[in-house]
XYZ file of C-alpha atoms in Angstrom:
726
model
C 46.355 52.933 63.687
C 46.246 54.569 60.044
C 46.164 58.299 59.893
C 44.586 60.253 57.884
C 47.571 62.220 56.426
C 49.192 58.364 55.533
C 45.506 57.635 53.568
C 45.835 60.825 51.938
C 49.136 59.891 50.598
C 47.844 56.390 49.783
C 45.098 57.456 47.779
C 47.358 59.803 45.646
C 49.703 56.923 45.207
C 46.790 54.989 43.618
C 45.202 58.291 41.425
C 48.696 58.962 40.326
C 49.156 55.145 39.352
C 45.601 54.938 37.641
C 46.498 58.297 35.705
C 50.333 57.351 34.900
C 49.108 53.774 33.169
C 46.266 55.393 31.389
C 48.608 57.638 29.830
C 51.068 55.531 28.686
C 48.106 52.556 27.612
C 47.770 55.323 24.576
C 50.477 54.178 22.902
C 51.112 57.446 21.471
C 54.300 58.387 23.260
C 57.706 57.550 22.794
C 58.926 54.304 24.616
C 61.589 55.664 26.384
C 59.675 58.060 28.141
C 57.080 55.413 29.021
C 59.503 53.096 30.030
C 61.446 55.894 32.932
C 58.057 56.797 33.720
C 56.912 53.386 34.608
C 60.193 52.505 35.951
C 60.089 55.807 38.390
C 57.238 55.063 39.869
C 57.955 51.749 42.129
C 61.128 53.503 42.969
C 59.960 56.531 44.040
C 56.974 54.479 46.254
C 60.145 52.334 47.711
C 61.747 55.096 48.500
C 58.603 56.803 50.436
C 57.199 53.559 51.537
C 56.953 54.843 55.059
C 53.912 57.284 55.251
C 56.347 59.513 58.390
C 56.184 62.946 56.301
C 55.201 65.903 58.543
C 51.464 67.512 57.996
C 51.755 71.001 57.458
C 48.074 71.893 58.956
C 46.343 75.011 56.833
C 46.506 77.040 59.850
C 49.771 76.836 59.369
C 50.958 74.499 62.409
C 52.268 71.280 61.950
C 52.651 68.227 64.283
C 56.023 67.234 65.669
C 58.511 66.675 62.660
C 59.841 62.904 62.176
C 62.468 61.476 60.573
C 62.027 61.034 56.470
C 63.280 58.549 54.427
C 67.195 58.917 53.324
C 66.743 60.339 49.541
C 69.600 59.586 47.250
C 71.701 62.610 47.561
C 71.779 63.174 43.818
C 68.041 63.669 43.874
C 68.389 66.649 46.162
C 71.262 68.277 44.685
C 70.254 68.170 41.064
C 66.111 68.076 41.290
C 65.918 72.053 40.279
C 68.990 71.196 37.389
C 66.975 68.377 36.062
C 63.283 70.518 36.080
C 65.497 72.801 33.864
C 66.437 70.021 31.462
C 62.740 68.384 31.518
C 61.268 71.968 30.648
C 63.961 72.278 27.740
C 63.499 68.770 26.405
C 59.513 69.655 26.267
C 59.991 72.658 24.123
C 62.583 71.043 21.887
C 60.097 67.932 21.145
C 57.513 70.706 20.643
C 59.348 72.353 18.136
C 61.815 70.421 16.444
C 61.033 66.934 16.933
C 57.279 66.068 17.009
C 55.528 69.453 16.841
C 52.455 68.373 18.838
C 51.481 70.005 21.728
C 49.842 67.790 23.117
C 52.125 64.848 22.340
C 54.864 67.162 24.236
C 52.422 67.867 26.980
C 52.182 64.448 27.467
C 55.990 63.566 27.503
C 56.454 66.501 29.806
C 54.210 65.323 32.704
C 55.461 62.052 32.893
C 59.350 62.796 33.010
C 58.093 65.891 35.602
C 55.916 63.203 37.576
C 59.076 60.807 37.325
C 61.065 63.284 38.903
C 58.179 63.949 41.459
C 57.760 60.564 43.088
C 61.744 60.372 43.459
C 61.794 63.587 45.657
C 58.651 63.624 47.616
C 60.126 65.900 51.179
C 57.019 67.840 52.313
C 53.072 67.394 52.666
C 52.351 69.644 50.097
C 54.399 67.572 47.517
C 51.852 65.139 47.655
C 49.368 67.510 46.503
C 51.496 68.483 43.168
C 51.630 64.921 42.738
C 47.510 64.551 42.431
C 47.719 67.466 40.331
C 50.232 66.626 37.899
C 48.356 63.055 37.771
C 45.104 64.723 37.175
C 46.743 66.906 34.023
C 48.127 63.240 32.624
C 44.645 61.750 32.863
C 43.402 64.789 30.775
C 46.376 64.033 28.415
C 45.570 60.440 28.294
C 41.747 61.864 27.773
C 43.075 63.671 24.124
C 45.196 60.855 22.752
C 43.474 57.550 23.676
C 40.980 56.497 21.098
C 40.094 53.259 22.564
C 37.014 52.165 24.512
C 39.669 51.034 27.598
C 40.162 54.924 28.762
C 36.621 54.583 30.368
C 37.774 51.825 32.324
C 40.816 53.912 33.724
C 38.519 56.783 34.197
C 35.810 55.435 36.108
C 38.689 54.197 38.363
C 40.271 57.169 39.038
C 37.481 59.382 39.279
C 36.065 58.046 42.604
C 39.816 58.075 43.686
C 40.450 61.609 42.621
C 37.182 62.604 44.896
C 38.598 60.156 48.159
C 42.131 62.118 47.585
C 40.416 65.631 47.782
C 38.535 64.953 50.411
C 41.073 63.213 52.571
C 43.107 66.247 51.721
C 40.611 68.710 53.482
C 40.080 66.529 56.260
C 43.837 65.723 57.093
C 44.498 69.828 56.946
C 42.078 69.723 60.061
C 42.718 66.438 61.746
C 45.965 65.843 61.142
C 47.881 63.088 61.899
C 45.250 61.724 64.578
C 44.403 58.622 64.360
C 40.888 57.947 62.246
C 38.014 55.937 63.170
C 35.761 53.947 61.477
C 33.143 56.207 61.482
C 35.248 58.947 59.324
C 36.284 56.434 56.982
C 32.710 55.237 55.624
C 31.776 58.917 55.621
C 34.041 59.857 53.342
C 33.869 56.381 51.341
C 30.023 57.831 51.100
C 30.965 61.603 50.161
C 33.195 59.992 47.448
C 30.166 57.762 45.925
C 27.922 60.843 46.178
C 30.535 63.320 44.811
C 31.366 60.551 41.402
C 27.232 59.991 41.129
C 26.956 63.684 40.600
C 29.933 64.391 38.525
C 28.978 61.252 36.379
C 25.187 62.908 36.260
C 26.216 66.160 35.608
C 28.729 65.205 32.879
C 26.250 62.705 31.205
C 24.032 65.597 30.523
C 26.364 68.223 29.783
C 27.817 65.613 26.865
C 24.106 65.138 25.587
C 22.874 68.818 25.440
C 26.196 70.374 24.428
C 27.253 68.363 21.378
C 31.064 68.968 20.442
C 31.853 70.229 16.982
C 34.364 67.528 15.894
C 34.981 69.818 12.364
C 36.017 72.999 14.562
C 38.173 70.532 16.571
C 41.804 71.839 17.980
C 44.094 73.977 15.522
C 47.202 73.311 14.657
C 49.958 72.039 15.965
C 47.622 70.721 19.337
C 45.944 67.450 17.134
C 46.855 64.495 18.580
C 49.603 62.117 16.873
C 48.896 60.686 13.490
C 49.568 57.251 12.727
C 51.714 56.364 9.709
C 49.722 53.898 7.647
C 50.557 51.399 5.013
C 48.881 54.173 2.550
C 50.990 56.957 1.395
C 49.945 59.295 -1.734
C 53.253 58.246 -3.973
C 54.823 55.325 -4.694
C 58.670 54.538 -4.827
C 59.651 51.228 -6.458
C 62.583 49.893 -3.933
C 65.479 47.423 -5.083
C 65.756 45.294 -1.797
C 64.281 45.311 1.798
C 61.333 43.806 3.867
C 57.965 45.684 4.455
C 57.072 44.886 7.694
C 53.746 43.964 8.786
C 52.143 46.884 10.400
C 48.745 45.902 12.388
C 47.675 49.292 12.993
C 44.027 49.913 13.112
C 43.257 51.948 10.057
C 39.821 52.061 9.633
C 36.353 50.627 10.292
C 33.746 49.710 7.525
C 30.284 49.356 7.986
C 28.188 48.371 4.561
C 24.623 49.344 4.144
C 22.094 47.184 3.129
C 23.674 44.207 4.510
C 23.300 42.231 1.206
C 25.586 44.406 -0.779
C 28.669 43.216 0.689
C 28.166 40.328 -2.033
C 28.500 42.983 -4.816
C 31.246 45.158 -3.260
C 34.592 43.723 -4.976
C 36.462 44.904 -1.468
C 38.146 47.671 -3.092
C 38.723 51.323 -1.006
C 39.818 54.015 -3.177
C 41.724 57.095 -1.905
C 43.621 58.410 -4.914
C 45.620 58.031 -8.461
C 49.251 58.636 -9.525
C 49.668 59.646 -13.288
C 53.280 60.334 -13.432
C 56.149 57.690 -13.534
C 60.051 58.731 -13.780
C 61.169 54.904 -13.714
C 61.270 54.350 -10.017
C 58.620 56.324 -8.538
C 54.519 57.448 -9.122
C 53.192 60.976 -8.238
C 49.809 62.763 -8.957
C 50.630 65.754 -11.136
C 46.664 66.979 -10.682
C 46.751 69.825 -8.396
C 43.608 71.495 -9.468
C 40.812 70.282 -7.329
C 37.505 72.269 -6.177
C 35.116 72.619 -3.434
C 31.716 70.183 -3.437
C 28.737 71.671 -2.476
C 25.865 69.842 -0.710
C 22.534 68.820 -1.645
C 19.371 69.703 0.096
C 20.340 66.375 2.242
C 23.386 67.807 3.245
C 25.589 65.265 1.353
C 28.576 66.377 -0.742
C 27.701 65.713 -3.899
C 31.128 64.272 -5.693
C 28.979 63.722 -9.634
C 25.786 65.669 -10.435
C 22.523 64.079 -11.355
C 21.337 60.643 -10.552
C 23.290 57.397 -10.031
C 23.257 55.459 -13.142
C 23.731 52.135 -11.241
C 22.095 51.031 -8.070
C 23.735 52.798 -4.558
C 25.383 51.441 -1.772
C 26.300 52.717 1.395
C 29.567 52.902 3.382
C 29.626 54.394 6.919
C 33.580 54.777 7.527
C 35.272 55.415 11.069
C 39.040 56.566 9.770
C 41.347 57.096 12.663
C 44.269 59.837 12.518
C 45.965 59.519 9.198
C 48.631 61.068 8.260
C 47.256 62.155 4.799
C 43.873 64.548 4.220
C 42.336 62.094 1.794
C 38.882 60.129 2.514
C 38.718 56.259 1.382
C 35.520 54.787 -0.046
C 34.431 52.125 -2.720
C 34.601 52.923 -5.699
C 32.733 54.916 -7.363
C 31.894 57.505 -5.009
C 28.773 59.954 -5.854
C 28.054 61.466 -2.704
C 29.967 61.693 0.852
C 28.034 62.883 4.014
C 30.142 64.170 6.836
C 30.241 66.852 9.703
C 33.562 68.916 7.981
C 32.592 71.937 6.773
C 34.376 72.066 3.338
C 35.694 68.798 1.009
C 37.567 68.626 -2.128
C 37.351 66.504 -5.128
C 39.729 66.386 -7.816
C 39.230 65.281 -11.446
C 39.948 61.424 -10.709
C 37.432 61.352 -8.109
C 40.060 61.722 -5.296
C 38.157 62.942 -2.220
C 39.976 65.043 0.854
C 39.921 67.219 3.493
C 41.546 70.712 3.856
C 45.181 70.049 4.113
C 45.523 70.552 7.538
C 43.006 68.071 8.787
C 44.307 64.967 9.857
C 41.810 63.943 12.536
C 40.080 61.046 13.428
C 36.564 61.373 11.157
C 33.514 59.455 10.806
C 31.532 59.726 7.198
C 29.279 58.239 5.319
C 29.543 57.261 1.641
C 27.205 56.424 -1.421
C 28.995 54.427 -4.481
C 27.634 52.660 -7.202
C 28.099 49.500 -8.038
C 29.527 49.763 -11.713
C 30.336 46.288 -13.082
C 30.356 46.692 -17.090
C 29.830 43.490 -18.921
C 32.526 41.759 -20.908
C 30.739 42.691 -24.192
C 30.618 46.488 -23.544
C 34.515 46.338 -22.464
C 35.000 44.098 -26.015
C 33.119 46.299 -27.989
C 35.147 49.543 -26.717
C 37.405 51.404 -29.597
C 40.745 52.756 -29.136
C 40.855 55.861 -27.048
C 41.850 59.264 -29.110
C 45.031 60.995 -27.899
C 43.836 64.242 -28.867
C 41.718 64.440 -25.546
C 42.683 64.863 -21.774
C 43.024 61.288 -21.461
C 46.697 61.080 -23.106
C 48.516 62.215 -20.179
C 47.873 58.329 -18.864
C 50.081 57.505 -21.774
C 53.509 59.294 -19.808
C 56.385 56.842 -19.987
C 60.031 57.865 -18.687
C 62.739 58.348 -21.951
C 64.938 55.398 -21.002
C 65.037 52.516 -18.779
C 61.663 51.119 -19.740
C 62.484 49.372 -23.487
C 62.886 45.652 -22.324
C 59.327 46.082 -20.489
C 57.832 47.666 -23.765
C 59.246 44.938 -25.693
C 57.392 42.192 -23.390
C 54.705 43.681 -23.580
C 54.492 43.697 -27.610
C 55.246 40.209 -27.689
C 52.623 39.006 -25.310
C 49.652 41.206 -27.014
C 50.645 41.849 -30.720
C 48.033 39.391 -31.986
C 45.348 40.975 -30.162
C 43.030 43.193 -31.514
C 41.186 44.961 -28.748
C 42.498 47.042 -25.690
C 40.384 44.913 -23.453
C 42.014 41.426 -24.522
C 45.518 43.098 -24.370
C 44.139 44.350 -20.751
C 43.291 40.478 -19.478
C 46.481 39.040 -21.042
C 48.953 41.105 -18.893
C 46.941 40.751 -16.145
C 47.308 37.188 -16.267
C 50.263 36.707 -17.217
C 51.290 38.756 -14.094
C 49.190 36.502 -11.811
C 50.161 33.729 -12.944
C 53.996 34.106 -13.623
C 55.184 36.201 -10.596
C 54.968 36.066 -6.778
C 53.516 37.807 -4.198
C 56.293 38.762 -1.785
C 56.316 41.597 0.836
C 60.138 40.632 1.259
C 62.475 41.480 -1.908
C 65.746 40.349 -0.555
C 68.885 42.145 -0.101
C 69.132 45.441 1.545
C 66.427 48.590 0.747
C 67.503 51.695 -0.922
C 69.586 52.554 -4.468
C 72.025 51.483 -6.227
C 69.696 48.513 -6.816
C 71.159 45.107 -6.084
C 70.865 44.488 -10.244
C 72.202 46.842 -12.891
C 68.342 47.058 -14.372
C 65.973 49.685 -13.137
C 63.229 48.282 -10.863
C 60.694 47.124 -12.915
C 63.123 45.463 -15.317
C 64.679 43.774 -12.444
C 61.123 43.138 -10.972
C 59.891 41.275 -14.437
C 63.140 39.836 -15.407
C 65.166 38.793 -12.451
C 63.378 39.058 -9.231
C 59.872 37.736 -10.625
C 58.483 37.888 -6.932
C 57.432 41.586 -5.616
C 54.631 43.462 -3.457
C 51.353 45.354 -4.994
C 53.274 47.958 -5.980
C 55.599 46.472 -8.420
C 52.528 44.418 -9.729
C 50.514 47.545 -10.728
C 53.609 49.624 -12.017
C 54.391 46.838 -14.097
C 50.965 46.600 -15.485
C 50.517 50.189 -15.669
C 53.619 50.856 -17.655
C 52.832 48.232 -20.305
C 49.504 49.236 -20.679
C 50.736 52.618 -21.229
C 53.143 51.280 -23.899
C 50.567 49.750 -25.618
C 48.659 52.816 -26.106
C 46.002 52.156 -23.254
C 45.006 54.660 -21.331
C 46.110 53.416 -17.152
C 47.177 55.155 -14.034
C 47.923 53.716 -10.308
C 45.239 53.876 -7.958
C 46.134 53.490 -3.991
C 44.283 52.574 -1.227
C 43.055 49.553 1.245
C 41.334 46.065 0.427
C 38.822 45.203 2.701
C 40.617 43.442 6.315
C 38.881 41.296 8.740
C 35.627 40.602 8.970
C 34.278 41.465 12.394
C 30.514 39.249 12.935
C 29.843 40.847 16.327
C 29.771 44.312 15.536
C 29.246 43.909 11.557
C 31.718 45.531 9.658
C 35.337 45.490 8.385
C 38.288 45.847 10.238
C 40.878 47.336 8.035
C 44.837 47.594 9.189
C 47.785 49.564 8.102
C 48.971 45.849 5.976
C 45.702 46.091 4.233
C 47.347 48.918 2.008
C 47.245 48.033 -1.513
C 47.678 49.709 -5.315
C 45.875 48.715 -8.417
C 45.725 49.708 -11.570
C 42.576 51.684 -13.518
C 42.395 51.652 -17.293
C 40.587 53.426 -19.135
C 37.894 52.267 -21.787
C 36.557 54.636 -24.684
C 32.618 54.926 -24.116
C 32.884 52.528 -20.780
C 35.165 54.956 -18.470
C 37.975 53.916 -15.749
C 37.923 49.974 -15.253
C 39.780 48.436 -12.266
C 42.286 45.899 -13.075
C 44.302 44.275 -9.993
C 47.275 42.186 -11.923
C 48.560 40.939 -8.267
C 47.926 37.685 -6.603
C 47.141 39.058 -3.342
C 44.340 36.971 -1.848
C 41.552 39.104 0.093
C 40.781 37.642 3.633
C 38.087 35.731 3.720
C 35.243 35.127 6.444
C 35.839 31.880 8.136
C 33.536 29.181 8.840
C 34.152 29.145 12.352
C 36.099 31.718 14.876
C 37.339 30.513 18.334
C 37.131 31.883 21.913
C 40.226 34.143 21.587
C 39.181 35.508 18.321
C 35.539 36.067 19.361
C 37.350 37.795 22.463
C 38.928 40.045 19.671
C 36.250 40.698 17.655
C 34.353 41.815 21.051
C 36.872 44.094 22.165
C 37.198 46.087 18.780
C 33.423 46.433 18.647
C 33.501 48.083 22.046
C 35.941 50.465 20.302
C 33.385 50.767 17.558
C 31.087 51.853 19.633
C 33.264 53.874 21.954
C 34.381 56.070 18.266
C 30.688 56.118 17.188
C 28.878 57.321 20.473
C 31.929 59.414 22.094
C 34.718 60.555 20.230
C 32.761 61.468 17.092
C 29.526 62.725 19.288
C 28.447 66.000 17.370
C 25.446 68.152 16.475
C 24.553 65.144 13.830
C 24.146 62.591 16.458
C 22.659 65.137 19.111
C 19.648 65.567 16.616
C 19.393 61.953 15.568
C 19.385 61.135 19.680
C 16.525 63.847 20.116
C 14.805 62.689 17.361
C 14.899 58.963 18.564
C 13.648 59.869 21.683
C 10.749 61.742 20.131
C 9.698 58.847 18.377
C 9.708 56.728 21.244
C 8.209 58.111 23.236
C 4.995 58.775 20.063
C 5.238 55.140 19.776
C 4.727 54.298 23.588
C 2.047 57.072 23.960
C 0.158 55.387 20.941
C 0.601 51.873 22.956
C -1.165 53.285 26.120
C -3.823 54.439 23.970
C -4.547 51.376 22.118
C -4.046 49.609 25.418
C -6.677 51.501 27.020
C -9.016 51.768 23.983
C -9.247 48.155 23.737
C -9.989 47.611 27.357
C -12.482 49.728 27.044
C -13.981 48.254 24.008
C -15.010 44.542 25.805
C -17.137 46.539 27.591
C -19.169 48.030 24.427
C -21.533 45.047 24.195
C -22.382 44.990 27.662
C -22.528 48.629 28.748
C -24.614 51.543 27.229
C -22.417 54.431 26.464
C -23.171 56.360 30.008
C -21.547 53.028 31.228
C -18.574 53.326 29.021
C -18.202 56.645 30.214
C -18.238 55.678 33.773
C -16.515 53.009 33.592
C -13.475 55.149 31.439
C -13.737 57.542 34.247
C -13.247 55.181 36.891
C -10.316 53.741 35.036
C -8.791 56.736 35.030
C -9.568 57.662 38.518
C -7.919 54.625 39.862
C -4.907 55.090 37.941
C -4.519 58.415 39.466
C -5.289 57.370 42.512
C -2.498 54.554 42.571
C 0.024 56.992 41.497
C -0.783 59.254 44.608
C -0.720 56.800 46.987
C 2.950 55.827 45.339
C 3.976 59.878 45.327
C 2.718 59.448 49.435
C 4.214 56.598 50.484
C 7.890 57.773 49.045
C 6.940 60.924 51.014
C 6.331 58.902 54.470
C 9.261 56.908 53.578
C 11.735 60.065 53.026
C 10.137 62.023 56.235
C 10.508 59.060 58.497
C 14.368 58.275 57.044
C 14.911 61.978 58.010
C 13.409 62.007 61.316
C 15.038 58.696 62.214
C 18.524 59.890 60.727
C 18.115 63.513 62.761
C 17.384 61.143 66.375
C 20.196 59.221 65.214
C 22.328 62.280 64.508
C 21.242 63.927 67.343
C 22.034 60.936 69.636
C 25.246 60.657 68.289
C 26.145 64.044 68.354
C 25.579 64.399 72.291
C 27.603 61.347 72.333
C 30.339 62.725 70.799
C 29.930 66.145 73.316
C 29.361 64.085 76.471
C 32.933 62.287 74.882
C 34.785 65.701 74.517
C 33.496 67.138 77.911
C 37.055 68.351 78.327
C 36.962 70.666 75.160
C 33.535 71.643 76.214
C 34.829 73.122 79.521
C 37.904 74.703 78.065
C 35.631 76.803 75.836
C 33.279 77.619 78.523
C 35.979 78.790 80.883
C 37.730 80.696 77.812
C 34.558 82.662 77.000
C 34.247 83.825 81.015
C 37.960 85.389 80.284
C 36.626 86.591 77.386
C 37.847 84.560 74.313
C 34.810 83.175 72.152
C 35.596 80.712 69.529
C 34.313 81.619 65.880
C 32.223 79.590 63.912
C 34.571 80.041 61.085
C 37.512 79.236 63.319
C 38.922 75.608 63.333
C 39.850 74.191 67.023
C 43.447 74.663 65.958
C 42.955 78.528 64.720
C 41.151 79.138 67.622
C 43.891 77.687 69.818
C 46.474 79.572 68.018
C 44.797 82.655 68.343
C 44.426 82.258 72.059
C 48.093 81.016 72.853
C 49.076 84.239 71.397
C 47.095 85.680 74.351
C 47.232 83.593 77.365
C 51.245 83.041 77.445
C 50.714 81.005 80.950
C 48.106 78.454 79.480
C 49.577 77.860 76.026
C 50.713 74.046 76.685
C 47.467 73.205 77.878
C 45.240 74.478 75.536
C 47.250 72.661 72.618
C 47.036 69.475 74.322
C 43.474 69.862 74.930
C 42.766 70.659 71.257
C 45.174 67.912 70.321
C 43.043 65.081 72.861
C 39.685 66.702 71.112
C 40.858 65.825 67.421
C 42.079 62.379 68.783
C 38.249 61.643 70.095
C 35.951 63.802 68.032
C 37.205 62.959 64.374
C 40.003 59.944 65.357
C 37.000 57.933 67.290
C 39.963 57.128 69.537
C 38.660 57.398 73.516
C 40.991 58.801 76.380
C 42.384 56.636 78.457
C 41.797 56.822 82.385
C 44.920 58.441 83.070
C 44.543 60.979 80.225
C 41.207 61.887 81.460
C 42.086 62.742 85.150
C 45.178 64.590 83.521
C 42.282 66.371 81.236
C 39.898 67.125 84.789
C 43.555 68.301 86.120
C 44.739 70.809 83.265
C 41.098 72.292 83.138
C 40.605 73.301 86.104
C 43.894 75.405 85.594
C 41.763 77.652 83.340
C 40.227 79.919 85.408
C 38.975 83.709 85.246
C 41.454 86.021 86.998
C 40.275 88.449 89.506
């Protein structure tokens, strides 16, 4: 029969497995550490597959030791040395490798747990294994960003409650066989504990919101992902850009009909300086934005000149502190205490803020007409806009010549822009594979742009944007490279766009006098279209990602703003419910006004309220009677079961009665083992008898295993040996 100690060990293994898988499944830890942990766990289970470890009782006494499974000698010899290496590696990981405390903690816990499961020797090792598993679960909670963590947490919570209860019981019952009533009691107690914890935790979560803008300090934040977006552009001469499907953000459009007006671009920043091989941003000046009466950060002052549409963006952890939004942004609303804006309308957080963020953006649709663009004159080079005409001193001569050959006969800036845009779209091919090997020196003696325009004639968006921007500048049209993302997949279940790392994009913004900056995209890259029909597997993927969005919206980004919104919603719904009740009662009463006088109407109202109150009171009284009957019946059952239990352990009751006569009274705070140990110190002649009867008491009372006829006879004989000395 399975003992409580064995059940405790199995519960610890289950809890450790759930916690370890939850931590590995965050996909934030190093693959090698995760692989070692996943390999060590089944190996440790195999080495300790027979739960025959001795039990160290809380009283300090243990059952008779039994043989342990043979552990590898090198584990016993190197256990402490390996632990020192693990600690040193964790410190190196924190200081020199990743620099993230929570990431280091996850690596350390996995490595330490791997060592622990391979070197289990005593009962307390299992409790240490449980503590490490609990820390792993907490670490997974800080690193996980998907809804599936909730499933792991709901599995781990009842398992943890069961582990703690079995640990307490095993300290008293020891390795005696357990009975069905005790197992059922443990399961019920665990379920009750889980219910209380979940209820209390939900109330604390709703009442005490998290200040998401005042989160973890530097070095404690979760690992940031490296997305396709960068704040600079380097033109390689070879190699391939890998397809990265990592999720960067989810974008909701409000109102829904605004989707047809949105061009699908999510702008981050612009780059104005080109050195022949790379683009960078020379605008260092930025200023903090103020809030209006609605709590919005105002990017531009005054009333918007065009219709606004709103985006709700859930941005995942990112290396850069920029915020993405559809151009052109008018206001931003978020929980962050401060936001910054540059002259080119680049919006950013504090430099150290790379955490997950939910924010709302109001952008105005700015589609200038073709007539306005054709009438735009050549811009003045004396204005600050002249910085967007900068070109490197060498390496672009052939690019300049090509631009003039294509546009010299065209009089307006607009016509030149459109001709160059169409030239790149129709004569060049979009690809992320440039061939050869990445890096410099290039495969050709030419500079990267010349190599792209005159030899390769194929490249990715950065090449197209760079080529158009340099050609426009060589013609005197101010321009700059803009970077960000384009809209990704449409999720019909959640009605939002899912933007991944491979949706990163670069385009050009050209300046037209009297109009402003206008987007121009020379890349033949085609935006993703919404499919007419979706298969079952794709529908399941959409549903899974929608659950992730709900997890982000209502759990990960729950803050004071959402708490106030929730409270207002509850208040509004309660008012609506109260109004509907009043209306229904009033309409019911108005039916009788044509047939009854005012006094009769009032009497009907009084009768209606009386019946309602009476029904409520009857329901409350019925519930009280049911509860009282359960208590009384439960008390009788418990009383009868207690009497049966005392009858089954008559020998122990007789032992206690004889010891009381000898002056040894068992205190209520003492366990049977503790009392036996204390009495054995005083009565040397009856030590073995007292310990034997105590062990049989545990077997019958807690294990549910009755004594055999031979044990009954032995108990009767040995109890008689204890008597009061004259």
